Short mmCIF file of C-alpha atoms and ligand atoms in Angstrom, two decimals:
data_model
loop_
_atom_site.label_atom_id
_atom_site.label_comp_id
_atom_site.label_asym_id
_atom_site.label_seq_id
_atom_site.Cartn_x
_atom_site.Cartn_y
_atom_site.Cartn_z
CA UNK A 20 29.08 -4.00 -9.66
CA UNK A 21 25.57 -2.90 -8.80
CA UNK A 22 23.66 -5.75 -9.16
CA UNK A 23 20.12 -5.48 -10.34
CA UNK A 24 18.64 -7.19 -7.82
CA UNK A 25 18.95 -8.17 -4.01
CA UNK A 26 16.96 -10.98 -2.39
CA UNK A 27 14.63 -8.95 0.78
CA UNK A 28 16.44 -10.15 3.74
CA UNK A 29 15.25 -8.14 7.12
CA UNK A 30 17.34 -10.14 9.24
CA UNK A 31 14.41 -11.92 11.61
CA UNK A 32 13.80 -14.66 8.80
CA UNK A 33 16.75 -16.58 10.09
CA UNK A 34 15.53 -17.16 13.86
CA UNK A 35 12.25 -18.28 12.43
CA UNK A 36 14.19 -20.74 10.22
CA UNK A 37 16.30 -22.07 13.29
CA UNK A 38 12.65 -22.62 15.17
CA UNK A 39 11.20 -24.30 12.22
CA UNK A 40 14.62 -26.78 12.28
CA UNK A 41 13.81 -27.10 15.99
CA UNK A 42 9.94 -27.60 15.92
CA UNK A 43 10.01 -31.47 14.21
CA UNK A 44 8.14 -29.79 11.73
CA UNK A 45 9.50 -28.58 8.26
CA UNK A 46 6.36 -29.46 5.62
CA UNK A 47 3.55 -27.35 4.57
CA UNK A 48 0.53 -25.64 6.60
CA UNK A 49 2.58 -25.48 10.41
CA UNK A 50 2.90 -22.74 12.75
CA UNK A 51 4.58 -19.89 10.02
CA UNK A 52 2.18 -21.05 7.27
CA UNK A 53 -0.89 -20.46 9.68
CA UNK A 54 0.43 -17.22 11.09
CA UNK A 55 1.17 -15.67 7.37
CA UNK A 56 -2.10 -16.66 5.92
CA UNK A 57 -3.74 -14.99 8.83
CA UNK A 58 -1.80 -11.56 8.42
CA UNK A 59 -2.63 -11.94 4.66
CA UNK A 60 -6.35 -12.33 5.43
CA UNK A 61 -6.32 -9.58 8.09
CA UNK A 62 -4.30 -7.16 5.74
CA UNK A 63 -6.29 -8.01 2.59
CA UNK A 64 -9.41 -8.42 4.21
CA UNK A 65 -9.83 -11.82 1.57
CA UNK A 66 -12.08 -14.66 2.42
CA UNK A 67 -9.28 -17.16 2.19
CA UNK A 68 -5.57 -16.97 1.89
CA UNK A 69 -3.26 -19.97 0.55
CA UNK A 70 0.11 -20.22 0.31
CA UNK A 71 1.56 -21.89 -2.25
CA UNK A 72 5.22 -22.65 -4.15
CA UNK A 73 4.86 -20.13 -6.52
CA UNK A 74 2.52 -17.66 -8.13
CA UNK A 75 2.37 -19.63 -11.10
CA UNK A 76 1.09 -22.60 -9.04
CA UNK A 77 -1.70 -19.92 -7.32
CA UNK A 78 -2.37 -19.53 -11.06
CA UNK A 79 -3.04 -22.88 -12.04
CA UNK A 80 -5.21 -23.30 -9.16
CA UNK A 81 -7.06 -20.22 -9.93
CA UNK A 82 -7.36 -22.10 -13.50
CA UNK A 83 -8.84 -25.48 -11.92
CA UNK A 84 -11.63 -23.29 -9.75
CA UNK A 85 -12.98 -21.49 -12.40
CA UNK A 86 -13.48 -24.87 -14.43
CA UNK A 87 -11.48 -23.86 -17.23
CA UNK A 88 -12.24 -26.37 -20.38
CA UNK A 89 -11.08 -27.03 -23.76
CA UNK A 90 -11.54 -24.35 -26.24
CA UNK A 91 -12.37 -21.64 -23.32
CA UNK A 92 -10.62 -18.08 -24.11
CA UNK A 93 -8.65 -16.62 -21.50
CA UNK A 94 -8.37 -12.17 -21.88
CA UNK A 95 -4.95 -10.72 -20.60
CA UNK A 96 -1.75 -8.30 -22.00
CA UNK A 97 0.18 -10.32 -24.24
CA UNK A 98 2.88 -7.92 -22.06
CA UNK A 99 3.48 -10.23 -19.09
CA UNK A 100 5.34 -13.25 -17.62
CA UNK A 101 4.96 -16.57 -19.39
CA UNK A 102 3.23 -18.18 -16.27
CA UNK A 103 0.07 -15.81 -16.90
CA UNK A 104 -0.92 -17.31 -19.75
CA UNK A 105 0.65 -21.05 -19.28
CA UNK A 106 -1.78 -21.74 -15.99
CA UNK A 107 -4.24 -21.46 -18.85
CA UNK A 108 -2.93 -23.21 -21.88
CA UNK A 109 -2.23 -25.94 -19.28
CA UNK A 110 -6.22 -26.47 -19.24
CA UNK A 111 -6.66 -26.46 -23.13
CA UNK A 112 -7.91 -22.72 -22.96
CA UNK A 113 -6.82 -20.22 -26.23
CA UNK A 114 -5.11 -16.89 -24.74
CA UNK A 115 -6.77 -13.69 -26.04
CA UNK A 116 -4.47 -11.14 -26.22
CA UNK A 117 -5.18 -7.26 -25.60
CA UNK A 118 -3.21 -4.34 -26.23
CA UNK A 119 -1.64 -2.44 -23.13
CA UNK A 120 -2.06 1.04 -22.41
CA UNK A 121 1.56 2.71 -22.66
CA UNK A 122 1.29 5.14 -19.86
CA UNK A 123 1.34 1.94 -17.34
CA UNK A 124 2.31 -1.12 -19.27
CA UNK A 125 -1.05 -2.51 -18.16
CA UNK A 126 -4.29 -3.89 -20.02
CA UNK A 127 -6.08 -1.21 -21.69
CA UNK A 128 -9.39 -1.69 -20.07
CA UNK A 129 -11.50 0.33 -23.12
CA UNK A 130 -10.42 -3.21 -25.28
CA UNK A 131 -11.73 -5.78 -23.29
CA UNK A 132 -15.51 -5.62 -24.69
CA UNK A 133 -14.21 -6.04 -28.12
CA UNK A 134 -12.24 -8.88 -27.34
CA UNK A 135 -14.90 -11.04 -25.11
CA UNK A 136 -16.68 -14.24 -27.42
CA UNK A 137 -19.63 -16.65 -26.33
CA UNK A 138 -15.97 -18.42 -25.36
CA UNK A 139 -14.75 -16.21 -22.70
CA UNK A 140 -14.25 -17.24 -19.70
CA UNK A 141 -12.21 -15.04 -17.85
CA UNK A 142 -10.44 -11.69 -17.60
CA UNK A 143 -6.78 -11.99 -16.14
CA UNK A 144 -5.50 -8.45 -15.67
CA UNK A 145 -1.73 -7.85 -14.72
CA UNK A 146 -0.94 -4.66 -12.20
CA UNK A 147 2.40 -4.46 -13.89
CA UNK A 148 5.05 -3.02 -11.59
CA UNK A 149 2.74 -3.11 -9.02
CA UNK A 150 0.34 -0.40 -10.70
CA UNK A 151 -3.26 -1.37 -10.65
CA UNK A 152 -5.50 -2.08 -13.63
CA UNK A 153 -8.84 -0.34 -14.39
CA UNK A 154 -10.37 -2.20 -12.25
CA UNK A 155 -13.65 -0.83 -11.63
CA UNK A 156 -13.76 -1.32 -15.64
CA UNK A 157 -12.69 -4.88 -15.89
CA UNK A 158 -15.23 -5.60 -12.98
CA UNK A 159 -18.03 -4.05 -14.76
CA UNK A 160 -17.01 -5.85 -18.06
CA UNK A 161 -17.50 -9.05 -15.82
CA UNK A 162 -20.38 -9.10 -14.36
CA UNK A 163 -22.22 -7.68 -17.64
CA UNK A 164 -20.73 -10.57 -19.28
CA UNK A 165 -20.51 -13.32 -16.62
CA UNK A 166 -17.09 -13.70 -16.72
CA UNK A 167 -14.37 -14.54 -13.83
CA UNK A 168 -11.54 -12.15 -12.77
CA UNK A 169 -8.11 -13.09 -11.94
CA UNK A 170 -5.73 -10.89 -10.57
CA UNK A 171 -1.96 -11.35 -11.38
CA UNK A 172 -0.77 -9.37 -8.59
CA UNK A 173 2.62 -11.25 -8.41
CA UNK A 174 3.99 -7.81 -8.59
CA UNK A 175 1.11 -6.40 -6.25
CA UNK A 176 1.91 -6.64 -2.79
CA UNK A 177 0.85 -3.50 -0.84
CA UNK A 178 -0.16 -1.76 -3.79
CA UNK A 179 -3.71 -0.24 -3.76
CA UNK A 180 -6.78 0.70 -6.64
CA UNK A 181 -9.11 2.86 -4.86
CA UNK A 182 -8.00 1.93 -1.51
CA UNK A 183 -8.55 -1.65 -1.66
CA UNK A 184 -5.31 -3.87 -1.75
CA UNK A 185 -4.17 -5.41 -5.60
CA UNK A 186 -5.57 -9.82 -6.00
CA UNK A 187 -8.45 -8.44 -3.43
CA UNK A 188 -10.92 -6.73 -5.91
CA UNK A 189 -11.46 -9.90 -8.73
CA UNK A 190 -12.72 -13.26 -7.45
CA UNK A 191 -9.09 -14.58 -7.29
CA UNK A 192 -5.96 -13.07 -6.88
CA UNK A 193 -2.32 -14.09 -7.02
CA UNK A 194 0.64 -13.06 -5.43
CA UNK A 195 4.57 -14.02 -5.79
CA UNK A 196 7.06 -14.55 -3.45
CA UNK A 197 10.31 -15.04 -5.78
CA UNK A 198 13.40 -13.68 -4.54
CA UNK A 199 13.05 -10.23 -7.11
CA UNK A 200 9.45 -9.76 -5.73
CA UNK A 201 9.35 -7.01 -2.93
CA UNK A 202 9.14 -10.15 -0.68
CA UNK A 203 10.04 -13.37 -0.92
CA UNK A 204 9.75 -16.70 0.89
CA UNK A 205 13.49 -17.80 0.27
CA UNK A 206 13.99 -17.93 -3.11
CA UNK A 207 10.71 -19.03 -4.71
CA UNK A 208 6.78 -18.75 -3.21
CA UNK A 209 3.40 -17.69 -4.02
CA UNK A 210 -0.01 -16.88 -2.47
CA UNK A 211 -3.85 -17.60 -3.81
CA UNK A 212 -6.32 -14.99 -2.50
CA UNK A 213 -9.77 -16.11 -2.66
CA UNK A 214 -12.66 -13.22 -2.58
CA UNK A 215 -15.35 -15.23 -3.63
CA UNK A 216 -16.02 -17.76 -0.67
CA UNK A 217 -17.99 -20.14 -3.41
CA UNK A 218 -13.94 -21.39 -4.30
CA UNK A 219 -12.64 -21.83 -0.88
CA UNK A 220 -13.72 -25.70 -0.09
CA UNK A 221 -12.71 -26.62 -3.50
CA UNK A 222 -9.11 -24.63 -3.04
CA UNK A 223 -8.45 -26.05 -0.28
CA UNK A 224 -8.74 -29.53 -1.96
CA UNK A 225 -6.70 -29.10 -4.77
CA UNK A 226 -4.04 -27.47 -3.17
CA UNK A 227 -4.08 -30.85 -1.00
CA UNK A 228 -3.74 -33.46 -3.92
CA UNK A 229 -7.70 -33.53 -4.47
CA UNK A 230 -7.66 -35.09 -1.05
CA UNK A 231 -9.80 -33.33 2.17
CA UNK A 232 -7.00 -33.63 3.84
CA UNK A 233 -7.69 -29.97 5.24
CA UNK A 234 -11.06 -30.78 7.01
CA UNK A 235 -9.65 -34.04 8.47
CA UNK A 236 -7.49 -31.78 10.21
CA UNK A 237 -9.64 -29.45 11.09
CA UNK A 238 -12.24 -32.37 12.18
CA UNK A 239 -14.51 -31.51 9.70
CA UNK A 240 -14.81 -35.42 8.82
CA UNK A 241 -13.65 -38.49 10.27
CA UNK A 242 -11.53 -40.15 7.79
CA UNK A 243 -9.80 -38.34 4.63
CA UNK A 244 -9.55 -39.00 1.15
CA UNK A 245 -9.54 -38.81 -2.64
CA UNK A 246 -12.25 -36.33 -3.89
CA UNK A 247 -11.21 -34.38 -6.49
CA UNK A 248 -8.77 -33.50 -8.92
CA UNK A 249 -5.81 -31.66 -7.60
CA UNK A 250 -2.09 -31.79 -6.61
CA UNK A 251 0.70 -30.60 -4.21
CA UNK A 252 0.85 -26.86 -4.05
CA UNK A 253 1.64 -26.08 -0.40
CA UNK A 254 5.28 -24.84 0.23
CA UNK A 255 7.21 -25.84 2.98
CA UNK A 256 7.47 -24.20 6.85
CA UNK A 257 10.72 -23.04 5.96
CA UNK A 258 9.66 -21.11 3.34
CA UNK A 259 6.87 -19.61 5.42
CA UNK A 260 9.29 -18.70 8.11
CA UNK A 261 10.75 -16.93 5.75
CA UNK A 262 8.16 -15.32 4.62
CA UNK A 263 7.14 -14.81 8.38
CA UNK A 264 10.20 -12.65 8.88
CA UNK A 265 9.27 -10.21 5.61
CA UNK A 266 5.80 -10.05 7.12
CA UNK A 267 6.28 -8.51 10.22
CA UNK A 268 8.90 -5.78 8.61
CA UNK A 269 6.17 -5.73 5.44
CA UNK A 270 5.99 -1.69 6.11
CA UNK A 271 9.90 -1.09 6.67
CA UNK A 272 10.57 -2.88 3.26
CA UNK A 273 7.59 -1.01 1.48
CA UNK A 274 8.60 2.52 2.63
CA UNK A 275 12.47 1.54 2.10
CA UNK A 276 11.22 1.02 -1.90
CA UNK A 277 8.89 3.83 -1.73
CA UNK A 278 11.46 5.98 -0.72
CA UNK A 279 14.21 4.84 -3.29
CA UNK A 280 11.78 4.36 -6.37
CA UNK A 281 11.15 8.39 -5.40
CA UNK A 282 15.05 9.02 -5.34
CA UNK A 283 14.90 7.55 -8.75
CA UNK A 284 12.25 9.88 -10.39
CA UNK A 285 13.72 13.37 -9.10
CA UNK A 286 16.81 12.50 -9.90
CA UNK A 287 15.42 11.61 -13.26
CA UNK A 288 13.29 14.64 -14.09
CA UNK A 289 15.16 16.78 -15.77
CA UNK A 290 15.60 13.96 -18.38
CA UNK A 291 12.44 13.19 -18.72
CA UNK A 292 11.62 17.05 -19.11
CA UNK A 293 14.26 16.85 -21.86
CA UNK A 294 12.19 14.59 -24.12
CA UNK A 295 15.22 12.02 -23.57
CA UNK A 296 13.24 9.50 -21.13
CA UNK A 297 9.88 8.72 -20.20
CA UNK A 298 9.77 7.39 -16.23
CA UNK A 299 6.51 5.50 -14.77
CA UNK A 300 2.99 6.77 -14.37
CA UNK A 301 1.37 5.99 -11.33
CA UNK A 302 -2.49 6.87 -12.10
CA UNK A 303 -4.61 8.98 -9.56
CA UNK A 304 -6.27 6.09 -8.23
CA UNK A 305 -3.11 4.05 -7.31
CA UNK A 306 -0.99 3.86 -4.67
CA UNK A 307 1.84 1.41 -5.91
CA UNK A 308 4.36 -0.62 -4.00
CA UNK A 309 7.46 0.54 -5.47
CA UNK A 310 7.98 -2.64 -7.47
CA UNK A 311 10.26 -1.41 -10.01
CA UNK A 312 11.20 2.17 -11.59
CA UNK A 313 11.61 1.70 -15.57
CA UNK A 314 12.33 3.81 -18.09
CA UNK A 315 11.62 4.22 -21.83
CA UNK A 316 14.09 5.24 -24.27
CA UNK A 317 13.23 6.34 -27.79
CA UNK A 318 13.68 2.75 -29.37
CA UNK A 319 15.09 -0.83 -29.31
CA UNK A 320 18.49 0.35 -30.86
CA UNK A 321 18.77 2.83 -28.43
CA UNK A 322 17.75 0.78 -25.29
CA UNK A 323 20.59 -2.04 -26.44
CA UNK A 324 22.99 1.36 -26.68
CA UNK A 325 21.99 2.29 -23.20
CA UNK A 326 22.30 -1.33 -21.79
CA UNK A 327 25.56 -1.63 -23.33
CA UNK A 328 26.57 1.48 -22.08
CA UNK A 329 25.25 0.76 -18.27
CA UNK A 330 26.78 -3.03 -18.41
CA UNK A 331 30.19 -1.59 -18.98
CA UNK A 332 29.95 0.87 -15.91
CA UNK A 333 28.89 -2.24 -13.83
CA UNK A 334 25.27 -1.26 -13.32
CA UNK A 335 22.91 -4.50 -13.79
CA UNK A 336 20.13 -2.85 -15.64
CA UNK A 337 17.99 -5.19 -17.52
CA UNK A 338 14.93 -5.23 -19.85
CA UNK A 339 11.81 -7.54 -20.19
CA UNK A 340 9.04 -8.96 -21.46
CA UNK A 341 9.68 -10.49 -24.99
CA UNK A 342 5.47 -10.40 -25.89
CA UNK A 343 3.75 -14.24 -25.83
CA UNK A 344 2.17 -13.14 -28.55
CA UNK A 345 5.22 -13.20 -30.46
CA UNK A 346 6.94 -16.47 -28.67
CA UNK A 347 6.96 -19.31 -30.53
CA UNK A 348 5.01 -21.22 -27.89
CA UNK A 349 2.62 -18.16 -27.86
CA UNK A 350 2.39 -18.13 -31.89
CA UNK A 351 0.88 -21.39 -31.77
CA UNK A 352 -1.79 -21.36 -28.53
CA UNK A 353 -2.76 -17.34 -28.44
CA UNK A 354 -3.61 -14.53 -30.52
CA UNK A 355 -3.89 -11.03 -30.51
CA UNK A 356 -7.33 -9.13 -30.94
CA UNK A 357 -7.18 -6.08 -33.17
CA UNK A 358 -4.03 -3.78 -33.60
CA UNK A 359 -0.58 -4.44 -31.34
CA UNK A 360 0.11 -0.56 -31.33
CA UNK A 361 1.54 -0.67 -27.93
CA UNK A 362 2.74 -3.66 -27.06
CA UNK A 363 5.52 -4.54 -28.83
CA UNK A 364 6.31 -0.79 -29.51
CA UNK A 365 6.50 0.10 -25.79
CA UNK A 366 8.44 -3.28 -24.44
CA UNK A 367 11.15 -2.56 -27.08
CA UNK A 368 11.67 0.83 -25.09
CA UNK A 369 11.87 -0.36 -21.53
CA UNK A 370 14.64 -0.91 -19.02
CA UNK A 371 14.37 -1.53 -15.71
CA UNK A 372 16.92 -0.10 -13.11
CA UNK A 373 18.29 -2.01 -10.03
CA UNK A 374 15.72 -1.52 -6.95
CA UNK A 375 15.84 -3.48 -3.67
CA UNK A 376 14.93 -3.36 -0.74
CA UNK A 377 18.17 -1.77 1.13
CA UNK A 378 19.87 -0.10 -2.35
CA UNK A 379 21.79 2.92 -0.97
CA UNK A 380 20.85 6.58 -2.29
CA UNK A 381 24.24 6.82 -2.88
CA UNK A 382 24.11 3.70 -5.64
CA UNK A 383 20.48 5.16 -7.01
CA UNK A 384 22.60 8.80 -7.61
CA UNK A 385 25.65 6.86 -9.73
CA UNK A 386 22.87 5.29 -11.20
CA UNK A 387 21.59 8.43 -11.95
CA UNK A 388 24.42 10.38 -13.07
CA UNK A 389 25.61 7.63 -15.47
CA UNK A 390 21.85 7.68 -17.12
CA UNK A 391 22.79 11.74 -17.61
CA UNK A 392 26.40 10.93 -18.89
CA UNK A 393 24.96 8.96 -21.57
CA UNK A 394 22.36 11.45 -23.08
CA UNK A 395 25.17 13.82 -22.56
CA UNK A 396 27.71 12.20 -24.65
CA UNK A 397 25.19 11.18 -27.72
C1 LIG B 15 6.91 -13.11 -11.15
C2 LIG B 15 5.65 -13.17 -11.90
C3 LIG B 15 4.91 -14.36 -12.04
C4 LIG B 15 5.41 -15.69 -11.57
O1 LIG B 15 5.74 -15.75 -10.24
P1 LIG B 15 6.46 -17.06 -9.66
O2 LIG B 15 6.27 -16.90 -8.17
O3 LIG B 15 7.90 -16.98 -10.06
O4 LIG B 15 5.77 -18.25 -10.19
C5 LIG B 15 3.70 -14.32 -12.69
N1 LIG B 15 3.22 -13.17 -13.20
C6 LIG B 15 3.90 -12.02 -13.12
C7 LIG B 15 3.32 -10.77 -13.71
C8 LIG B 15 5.14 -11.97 -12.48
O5 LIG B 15 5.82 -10.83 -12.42
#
């Protein structure tokens, strides 16, 4: 069986997680959490870096900065993972749904304007597969309309839009660290990037249960306490050991994906030039991160055929996202601004193909070559 995914595991994480065990010290903000929010800032060149669980905890804290109230509309793909739009929802805002551009899966940019209300609050673009948005658009569209940008970049790690890193160009920016993210920080993690230092007192209290616990520390003021709202989103030194370990190897892992997610599309091209498949887009001014090589097949019957086919020569393919629009939870608390053309269209097409970091070119071939038996055979 070729399973469809692999946790990242360099081999240096588990020395850091022995030291941790060592050091006395196993909860949040030690010696790993320091040292990985320091290569994050020095990487991404952000004002601030905090770690956190999850990305959909950096979410919900980029939800608390921005002040997001009752009533306040929220702009994003209806095309993502739930946690995009639940941060939100979780404040009482209504999700505004936009249609995605089908050469990348991600927010059509040209939309936006039509979508934005006296209401809006923020635009929260999603670099799906690691492919950046418009930005330069969507950063245009806020400033002419006041409005905040945050970045779901869970999928964004070392991936570039016009040479500046993905969750660096809005005023927030997310990251995830879950075990089928290019890197993880065992298992589950997530990372807040602030760009706009007006958040980063205010971050740091929340993430501390509303508590400036963080400038006690730092001896900033002589006693701590409760100041704000907030609650516990710092993840443990183990998990930042963890993450350490990716860190350090961040380039091996990224050219290891690079160079299979390339494997994938020449082996694929010949398909594609047969009208059978289309394979990802990477616009001109991306450079992606190898996050995950899809492909679309002519239609939802077709992509179950394929699956079924794929599943029986133990290859884990798998598809995703159902639309929130359509979700029950989503039918209730969002809605969709003009036409879905795209969006429901497009994710009825798409498969994803195992991709890890390590995933032999022998595997990505059989892969291969059992894609080509079925459009042979039908
Ligand atoms: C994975 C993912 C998330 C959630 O990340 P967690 O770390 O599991 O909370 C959010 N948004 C997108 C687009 C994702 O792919």
């Amino acid at each position: 069986m070729i399973p469809f995914n692999k946790p990242p595991f360099v081999g240096s994480e588990k020395q850091h997680i022995l030291d941790v065990l060592g050091s006395g010290k196993i909860s949040g903000d030690g010696a790993f959490g320091h040292r990985c929010q320091n290569w994050f800032i020095d990487t991404l060149g952000a004002v601030k870096t905090l770690l956190t669980p999850s990305c959909t905890h950096a979410l919900e804290m980029a939800a608390l900065l921005i002040d997001v109230q009752a009533g306040d509309e929220i702009i994003m793909p209806s095309y993502t993972f739930v946690s995009t739009a639940n941060a939100f929802v979780l404040r009482g805002a209504k999700i505004v749904f936009v249609d995605i551009d089908p050469s990348t899966m991600n927010i059509n940019a040209d939309l936006i304007e039509a979508a934005i209300t006296e209401r809006t609050k923020a635009i929260v673009p999603v670099h799906y597969a690691g492919v950046g948005c418009d930005m330069d658009k969507i950063m245009q569209l806020a400033e002419q309309y006041q409005l905040f940008v945050i970045e779901d970049a869970a999928q964004g790690m070392m991936s570039r839009f016009k040479g500046k890193m993905l969750g660096t160009i809005g005023h927030l920016g997310a990251y995830s660290f879950h075990e089928t993210k290019n890197y993880t920080s065992g298992g589950e993690g997530g990372l807040l990037i602030i760009n706009d230092s007006r958040f980063i007192e205010r971050a740091e209290i929340i993430r501390e249960k509303g508590t400036n616990r963080s400038q006690f520390f730092r001896g900033m003021v002589d006693k701590y306490t409760w100041t704000d709202v907030g609650s516990s989103y710092l993840p443990s030194e183990l998990q930042c050991a963890y993450l350490w370990g990716q860190l350090e190897n961040a380039e091996l892992i990224n050219q290891d994906r690079l160079s299979s997610w390339q494997r994938y599309a020449s082996q694929l091209c010949d398909l594609e030039t047969q009208g059978h498949i289309v394979c990802p887009h990477i616009p001109h001014d991306c450079m992606h991160n190898a996050h995950m090589f899809y492909i679309k097949v002519a239609d939802l019957a077709q992509r179950t055929a394929l699956l079924d086919f794929l599943k029986e020569k133990q290859i884990g393919a798998v598809f995703h996202y159902v639309p929130l629009h359509s979700s029950p939870f989503g039918m209730q608390h969002c809605r969709f601004i003009s036409e879905d053309q795209f969006t429901t269209q497009e994710s009825e097409k798409l498969i994803r193909l195992p991709l890890w970091y390590g995933i032999s070119t022998k595997e990505i071939d059989h892969i291969c070559n059992t894609i080509c038996e079925y459009f042979n055979k039908t």
